[in-house]
């Protein structure tokens, strides 16, 4: 059954949506100071989620390739360069934020 969406976002041309997605990813690459744990705590998603979402959208690579695509370098290298150990407060905020996410 083909269902039409009432969400105007679905009317956005794919080229514009793709350009906005690429800008978001490049912005997150530039802003390596924005920790994944903080993104998760505030918005309920992070760079790794974006990698999972592109896999869900049909990306033919594996999880490591998807994460490298989003991070701009292998995820382990990105983590070593930019990620610090999560604090108990950050973990608690992330858990509370994830609880607010609607099921996909």
PDB file of C-alpha atoms in Angstrom:
ATOM      1  CA  UNK A   1       0.000   0.000   0.000  1.00  0.00           C
ATOM      2  CA  UNK A   2       1.413   3.389  -1.010  1.00  0.00           C
ATOM      3  CA  UNK A   3       0.732   5.976   1.689  1.00  0.00           C
ATOM      4  CA  UNK A   4       1.198   9.681   1.122  1.00  0.00           C
ATOM      5  CA  UNK A   5       2.849  11.634   3.869  1.00  0.00           C
ATOM      6  CA  UNK A   6       1.441  14.871   5.186  1.00  0.00           C
ATOM      7  CA  UNK A   7       4.935  15.952   6.239  1.00  0.00           C
ATOM      8  CA  UNK A   8       6.162  18.759   3.932  1.00  0.00           C
ATOM      9  CA  UNK A   9       9.689  17.445   4.434  1.00  0.00           C
ATOM     10  CA  UNK A  10       8.799  14.557   2.130  1.00  0.00           C
ATOM     11  CA  UNK A  11       8.168  17.073  -0.671  1.00  0.00           C
ATOM     12  CA  UNK A  12      11.730  18.422  -0.405  1.00  0.00           C
ATOM     13  CA  UNK A  13      13.606  17.415  -3.561  1.00  0.00           C
ATOM     14  CA  UNK A  14      16.186  14.688  -2.953  1.00  0.00           C
ATOM     15  CA  UNK A  15      19.030  16.874  -4.266  1.00  0.00           C
ATOM     16  CA  UNK A  16      18.284  19.558  -1.664  1.00  0.00           C
ATOM     17  CA  UNK A  17      17.889  16.997   1.107  1.00  0.00           C
ATOM     18  CA  UNK A  18      21.180  15.361   0.127  1.00  0.00           C
ATOM     19  CA  UNK A  19      22.969  18.723   0.080  1.00  0.00           C
ATOM     20  CA  UNK A  20      21.654  19.548   3.552  1.00  0.00           C
ATOM     21  CA  UNK A  21      22.690  16.107   4.845  1.00  0.00           C
ATOM     22  CA  UNK A  22      26.217  16.545   3.457  1.00  0.00           C
ATOM     23  CA  UNK A  23      26.441  19.980   5.054  1.00  0.00           C
ATOM     24  CA  UNK A  24      25.335  18.523   8.408  1.00  0.00           C
ATOM     25  CA  UNK A  25      27.934  15.747   8.210  1.00  0.00           C
ATOM     26  CA  UNK A  26      30.716  18.181   7.236  1.00  0.00           C
ATOM     27  CA  UNK A  27      29.669  20.466  10.073  1.00  0.00           C
ATOM     28  CA  UNK A  28      29.916  17.568  12.541  1.00  0.00           C
ATOM     29  CA  UNK A  29      33.337  16.654  11.126  1.00  0.00           C
ATOM     30  CA  UNK A  30      34.486  20.237  11.677  1.00  0.00           C
ATOM     31  CA  UNK A  31      32.969  20.396  15.161  1.00  0.00           C
ATOM     32  CA  UNK A  32      34.879  17.496  16.662  1.00  0.00           C
ATOM     33  CA  UNK A  33      34.548  19.306  19.997  1.00  0.00           C
ATOM     34  CA  UNK A  34      30.876  18.261  19.968  1.00  0.00           C
ATOM     35  CA  UNK A  35      31.227  14.866  21.613  1.00  0.00           C
ATOM     36  CA  UNK A  36      28.940  12.044  20.480  1.00  0.00           C
ATOM     37  CA  UNK A  37      27.837  11.498  24.088  1.00  0.00           C
ATOM     38  CA  UNK A  38      26.777  15.162  24.305  1.00  0.00           C
ATOM     39  CA  UNK A  39      24.901  14.943  20.995  1.00  0.00           C
ATOM     40  CA  UNK A  40      23.139  11.848  22.321  1.00  0.00           C
ATOM     41  CA  UNK A  41      22.326  13.606  25.592  1.00  0.00           C
ATOM     42  CA  UNK A  42      20.905  16.659  23.893  1.00  0.00           C
ATOM     43  CA  UNK A  43      19.354  15.371  20.682  1.00  0.00           C
ATOM     44  CA  UNK A  44      19.167  11.599  21.053  1.00  0.00           C
ATOM     45  CA  UNK A  45      21.416  10.914  18.042  1.00  0.00           C
ATOM     46  CA  UNK A  46      25.080  11.179  17.124  1.00  0.00           C
ATOM     47  CA  UNK A  47      27.505  10.544  14.299  1.00  0.00           C
ATOM     48  CA  UNK A  48      27.222   6.791  14.805  1.00  0.00           C
ATOM     49  CA  UNK A  49      23.438   7.047  14.485  1.00  0.00           C
ATOM     50  CA  UNK A  50      23.857   8.848  11.163  1.00  0.00           C
ATOM     51  CA  UNK A  51      26.051   5.952  10.016  1.00  0.00           C
ATOM     52  CA  UNK A  52      23.357   3.481  11.074  1.00  0.00           C
ATOM     53  CA  UNK A  53      20.722   5.541   9.275  1.00  0.00           C
ATOM     54  CA  UNK A  54      22.604   5.514   5.972  1.00  0.00           C
ATOM     55  CA  UNK A  55      22.910   1.734   6.289  1.00  0.00           C
ATOM     56  CA  UNK A  56      19.154   1.615   6.870  1.00  0.00           C
ATOM     57  CA  UNK A  57      18.679   3.763   3.769  1.00  0.00           C
ATOM     58  CA  UNK A  58      20.509   1.252   1.593  1.00  0.00           C
ATOM     59  CA  UNK A  59      24.222   2.057   1.943  1.00  0.00           C
ATOM     60  CA  UNK A  60      25.980  -1.064   0.720  1.00  0.00           C
ATOM     61  CA  UNK A  61      29.017  -0.831   2.985  1.00  0.00           C
ATOM     62  CA  UNK A  62      29.315  -2.315   6.446  1.00  0.00           C
ATOM     63  CA  UNK A  63      29.082  -0.457   9.759  1.00  0.00           C
ATOM     64  CA  UNK A  64      32.809   0.408   9.758  1.00  0.00           C
ATOM     65  CA  UNK A  65      32.585   1.875   6.251  1.00  0.00           C
ATOM     66  CA  UNK A  66      29.473   3.862   7.132  1.00  0.00           C
ATOM     67  CA  UNK A  67      31.105   5.288  10.251  1.00  0.00           C
ATOM     68  CA  UNK A  68      34.232   6.205   8.296  1.00  0.00           C
ATOM     69  CA  UNK A  69      32.059   7.970   5.733  1.00  0.00           C
ATOM     70  CA  UNK A  70      30.358  10.034   8.449  1.00  0.00           C
ATOM     71  CA  UNK A  71      33.428  10.677  10.618  1.00  0.00           C
ATOM     72  CA  UNK A  72      35.715  11.424   7.671  1.00  0.00           C
ATOM     73  CA  UNK A  73      38.275   8.893   8.927  1.00  0.00           C
ATOM     74  CA  UNK A  74      38.148   5.459  10.532  1.00  0.00           C
ATOM     75  CA  UNK A  75      35.931   5.594  13.623  1.00  0.00           C
ATOM     76  CA  UNK A  76      38.678   4.253  15.910  1.00  0.00           C
ATOM     77  CA  UNK A  77      41.020   7.005  14.733  1.00  0.00           C
ATOM     78  CA  UNK A  78      38.331   9.663  15.189  1.00  0.00           C
ATOM     79  CA  UNK A  79      37.626   8.338  18.685  1.00  0.00           C
ATOM     80  CA  UNK A  80      41.325   8.377  19.634  1.00  0.00           C
ATOM     81  CA  UNK A  81      41.752  11.951  18.361  1.00  0.00           C
ATOM     82  CA  UNK A  82      38.530  13.553  19.534  1.00  0.00           C
ATOM     83  CA  UNK A  83      36.560  11.535  22.062  1.00  0.00           C
ATOM     84  CA  UNK A  84      37.055  11.695  25.804  1.00  0.00           C
ATOM     85  CA  UNK A  85      35.766   9.263  28.412  1.00  0.00           C
ATOM     86  CA  UNK A  86      32.073   9.809  29.157  1.00  0.00           C
ATOM     87  CA  UNK A  87      31.208  10.990  32.634  1.00  0.00           C
ATOM     88  CA  UNK A  88      28.406   9.413  34.675  1.00  0.00           C
ATOM     89  CA  UNK A  89      26.420  12.650  34.178  1.00  0.00           C
ATOM     90  CA  UNK A  90      26.817  12.468  30.389  1.00  0.00           C
ATOM     91  CA  UNK A  91      25.742   8.827  30.378  1.00  0.00           C
ATOM     92  CA  UNK A  92      22.682   9.593  32.507  1.00  0.00           C
ATOM     93  CA  UNK A  93      21.686  12.489  30.251  1.00  0.00           C
ATOM     94  CA  UNK A  94      22.104  10.268  27.185  1.00  0.00           C
ATOM     95  CA  UNK A  95      19.881   7.563  28.699  1.00  0.00           C
ATOM     96  CA  UNK A  96      17.189  10.120  29.559  1.00  0.00           C
ATOM     97  CA  UNK A  97      17.399  11.600  26.069  1.00  0.00           C
ATOM     98  CA  UNK A  98      17.193   8.203  24.356  1.00  0.00           C
ATOM     99  CA  UNK A  99      14.080   7.411  26.367  1.00  0.00           C
ATOM    100  CA  UNK A 100      12.410  10.359  24.615  1.00  0.00           C
ATOM    101  CA  UNK A 101      13.168   9.058  21.109  1.00  0.00           C
ATOM    102  CA  UNK A 102      10.149   7.864  19.192  1.00  0.00           C
ATOM    103  CA  UNK A 103      10.360   4.360  17.807  1.00  0.00           C
ATOM    104  CA  UNK A 104      11.622   4.317  14.214  1.00  0.00           C
TER     105      UNK A 104
END
